[in-house]
mmCIF file of C-alpha atoms in Angstrom:
data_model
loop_
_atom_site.group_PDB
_atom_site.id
_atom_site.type_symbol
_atom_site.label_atom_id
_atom_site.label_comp_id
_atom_site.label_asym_id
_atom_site.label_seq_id
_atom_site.Cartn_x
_atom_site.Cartn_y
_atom_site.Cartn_z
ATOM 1 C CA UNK A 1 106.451 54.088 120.839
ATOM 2 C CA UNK A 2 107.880 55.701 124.200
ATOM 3 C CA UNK A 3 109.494 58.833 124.214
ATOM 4 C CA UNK A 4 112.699 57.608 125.634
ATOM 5 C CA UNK A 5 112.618 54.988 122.643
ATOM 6 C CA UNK A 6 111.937 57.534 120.090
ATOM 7 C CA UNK A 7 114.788 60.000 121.564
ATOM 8 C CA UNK A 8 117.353 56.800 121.378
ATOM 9 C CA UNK A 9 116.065 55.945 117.790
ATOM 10 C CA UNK A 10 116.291 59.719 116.128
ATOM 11 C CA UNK A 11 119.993 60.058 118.017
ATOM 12 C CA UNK A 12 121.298 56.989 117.009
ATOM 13 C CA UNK A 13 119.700 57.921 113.171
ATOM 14 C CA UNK A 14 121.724 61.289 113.589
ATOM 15 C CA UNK A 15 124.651 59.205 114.559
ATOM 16 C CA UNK A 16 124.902 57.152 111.219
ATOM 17 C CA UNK A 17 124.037 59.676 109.174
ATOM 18 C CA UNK A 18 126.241 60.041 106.067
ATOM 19 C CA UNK A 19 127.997 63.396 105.775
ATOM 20 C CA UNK A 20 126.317 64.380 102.886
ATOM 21 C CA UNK A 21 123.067 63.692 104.316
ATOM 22 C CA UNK A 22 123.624 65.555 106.968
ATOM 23 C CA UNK A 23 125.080 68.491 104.633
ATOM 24 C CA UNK A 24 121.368 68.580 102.752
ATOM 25 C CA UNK A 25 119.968 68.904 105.990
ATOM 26 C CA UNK A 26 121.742 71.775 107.853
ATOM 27 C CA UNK A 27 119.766 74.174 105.315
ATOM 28 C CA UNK A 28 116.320 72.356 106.113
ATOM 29 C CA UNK A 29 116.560 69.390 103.900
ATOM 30 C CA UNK A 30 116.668 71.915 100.741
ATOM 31 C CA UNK A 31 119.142 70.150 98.273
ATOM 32 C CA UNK A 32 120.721 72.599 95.594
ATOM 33 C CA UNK A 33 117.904 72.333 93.054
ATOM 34 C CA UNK A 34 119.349 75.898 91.169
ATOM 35 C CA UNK A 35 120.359 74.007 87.850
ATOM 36 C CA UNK A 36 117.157 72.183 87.757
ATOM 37 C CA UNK A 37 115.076 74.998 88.870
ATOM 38 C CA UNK A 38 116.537 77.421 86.179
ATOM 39 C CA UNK A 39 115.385 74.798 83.239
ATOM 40 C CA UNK A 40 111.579 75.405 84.500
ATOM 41 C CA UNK A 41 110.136 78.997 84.953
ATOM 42 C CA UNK A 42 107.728 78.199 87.804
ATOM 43 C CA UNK A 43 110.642 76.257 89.904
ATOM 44 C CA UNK A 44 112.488 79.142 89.006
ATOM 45 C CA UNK A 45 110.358 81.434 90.764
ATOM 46 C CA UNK A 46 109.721 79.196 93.565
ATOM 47 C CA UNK A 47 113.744 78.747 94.228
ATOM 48 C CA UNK A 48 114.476 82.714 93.716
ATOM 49 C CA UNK A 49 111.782 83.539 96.497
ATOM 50 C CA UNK A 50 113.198 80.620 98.730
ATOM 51 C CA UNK A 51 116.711 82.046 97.961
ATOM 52 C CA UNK A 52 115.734 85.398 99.198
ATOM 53 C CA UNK A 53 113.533 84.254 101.833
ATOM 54 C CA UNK A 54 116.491 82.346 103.479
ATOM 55 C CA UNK A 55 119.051 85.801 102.436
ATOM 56 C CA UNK A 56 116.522 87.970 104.361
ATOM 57 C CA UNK A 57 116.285 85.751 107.277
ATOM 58 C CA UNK A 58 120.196 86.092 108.337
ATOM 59 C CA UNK A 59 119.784 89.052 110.448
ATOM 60 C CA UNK A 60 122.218 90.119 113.125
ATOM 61 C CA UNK A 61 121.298 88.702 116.245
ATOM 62 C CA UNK A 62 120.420 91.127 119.167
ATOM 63 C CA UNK A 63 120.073 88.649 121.371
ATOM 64 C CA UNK A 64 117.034 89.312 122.757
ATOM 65 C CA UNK A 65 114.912 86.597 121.615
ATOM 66 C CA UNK A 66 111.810 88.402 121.023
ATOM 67 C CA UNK A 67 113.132 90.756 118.789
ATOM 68 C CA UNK A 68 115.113 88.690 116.909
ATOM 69 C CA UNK A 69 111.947 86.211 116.451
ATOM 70 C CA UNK A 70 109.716 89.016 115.230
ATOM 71 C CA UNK A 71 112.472 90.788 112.671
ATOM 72 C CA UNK A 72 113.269 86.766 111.411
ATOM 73 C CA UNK A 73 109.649 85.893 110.760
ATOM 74 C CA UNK A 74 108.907 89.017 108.834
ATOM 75 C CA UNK A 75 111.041 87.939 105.699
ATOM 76 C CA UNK A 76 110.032 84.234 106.204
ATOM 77 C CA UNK A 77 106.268 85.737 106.293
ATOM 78 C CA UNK A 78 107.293 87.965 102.987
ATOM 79 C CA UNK A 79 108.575 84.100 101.833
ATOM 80 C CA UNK A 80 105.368 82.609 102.049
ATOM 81 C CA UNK A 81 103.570 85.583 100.349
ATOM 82 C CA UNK A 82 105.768 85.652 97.765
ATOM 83 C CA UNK A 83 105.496 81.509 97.024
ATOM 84 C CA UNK A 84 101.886 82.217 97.572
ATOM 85 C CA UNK A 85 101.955 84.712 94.786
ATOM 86 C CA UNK A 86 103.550 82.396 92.396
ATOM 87 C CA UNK A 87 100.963 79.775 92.936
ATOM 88 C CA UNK A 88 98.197 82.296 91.750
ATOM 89 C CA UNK A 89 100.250 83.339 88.862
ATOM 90 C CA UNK A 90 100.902 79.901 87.798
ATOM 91 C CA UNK A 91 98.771 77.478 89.673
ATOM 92 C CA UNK A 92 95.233 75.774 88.170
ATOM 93 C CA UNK A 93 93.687 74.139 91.556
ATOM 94 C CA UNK A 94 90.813 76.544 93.041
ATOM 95 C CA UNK A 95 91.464 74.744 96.558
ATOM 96 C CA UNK A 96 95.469 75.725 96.363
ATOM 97 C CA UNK A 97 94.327 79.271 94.694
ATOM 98 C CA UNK A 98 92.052 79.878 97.879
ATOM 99 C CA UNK A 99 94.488 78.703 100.498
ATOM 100 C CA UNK A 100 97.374 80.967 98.383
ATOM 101 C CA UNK A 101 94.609 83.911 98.993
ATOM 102 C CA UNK A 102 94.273 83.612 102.589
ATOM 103 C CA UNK A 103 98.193 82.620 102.991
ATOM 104 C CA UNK A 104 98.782 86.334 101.551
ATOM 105 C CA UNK A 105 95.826 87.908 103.324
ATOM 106 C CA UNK A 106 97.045 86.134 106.945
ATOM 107 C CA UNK A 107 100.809 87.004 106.430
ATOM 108 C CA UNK A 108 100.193 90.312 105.514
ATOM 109 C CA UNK A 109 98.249 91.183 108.579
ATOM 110 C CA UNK A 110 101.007 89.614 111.231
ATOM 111 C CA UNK A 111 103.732 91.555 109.101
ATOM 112 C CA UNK A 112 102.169 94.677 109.905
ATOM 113 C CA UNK A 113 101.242 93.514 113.578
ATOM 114 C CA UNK A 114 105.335 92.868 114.015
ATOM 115 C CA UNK A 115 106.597 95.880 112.392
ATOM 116 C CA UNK A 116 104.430 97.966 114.605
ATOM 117 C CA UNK A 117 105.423 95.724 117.418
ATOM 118 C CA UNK A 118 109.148 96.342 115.989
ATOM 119 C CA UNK A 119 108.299 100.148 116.180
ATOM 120 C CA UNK A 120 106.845 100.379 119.326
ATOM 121 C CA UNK A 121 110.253 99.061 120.660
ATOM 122 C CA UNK A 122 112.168 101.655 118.619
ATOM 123 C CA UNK A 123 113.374 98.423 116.422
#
C-alpha cells in the first residue's frame, strides 16, 4: 500500500468516525473501565496507576519542548514502574516477571538521568 493511499484511507476513516468513537479515542483509546475495574483487585490496581499516570502527566506547558518532554515522561516512566510493579505482585508468567524487572530497572535509570537533566537546567 502507498503512502498517499494509506494517508487518504486513515483520513477518510477519521472522517466517518462515530462521535463516540472518536470520544474513546481522544484519551488513547482507554474506554472508562472504573466500574469494571473496581469489581477485580488487580484491574483495580492497573486502572488507579493509569489514572495517576495520566493526572501526573498534565503539567503546565513551558513551551520549550525539551523540557516539557523530559518533566511529561517522568510520570509516564513512574506509570510503567508502577504497572510493572503490579505485574510482580500479582502476575504468574516468569517471561512477563523478567520483562516487569527490567521495565522497573530501565525506567528507573532514565528517571534519574531526566531529573538531573531537569536540575542541571534549574527545572
Amino acid at each position: 500500500m502507498s503512502a498517499r493511499h494509506l494517508i487518504t484511507t486513515s483520513g477518510l476513516a477519521l472522517l466517518l468516525m462515530t462521535p463516540a468513537m472518536a470520544q474513546d479515542m481522544q484519551g488513547h483509546g482507554h474506554a472508562d473501565t472504573t466500574a469494571a475495574a473496581s469489581d477485580d483487585p488487580v484491574a483495580k490496581a492497573f486502572e488507579d496507576a493509569n489514572l495517576k499516570m495520566h493526572e501526573d502527566m498534565a503539567i503546565d506547558y513551558t513551551g520549550d519542548a525539551d523540557i516539557d518532554f523530559v518533566r511529561s515522561m517522568i510520570p509516564h516512566h513512574q506509570g510503567a514502574i508502577d504497572m510493572a510493579k503490579i505485574q510482580l505482585e500479582h502476575g504468574k508468567d516468569p517471561e512477563m516477571r523478567k520483562l516487569a524487572e527490567e521495565v522497573i530497572k530501565a525506567q528507573e535509570a532514565e528517571i534519574a538521568d531526566m531529573r538531573k537533566w531537569l536540575e542541571e537546567r534549574g527545572q
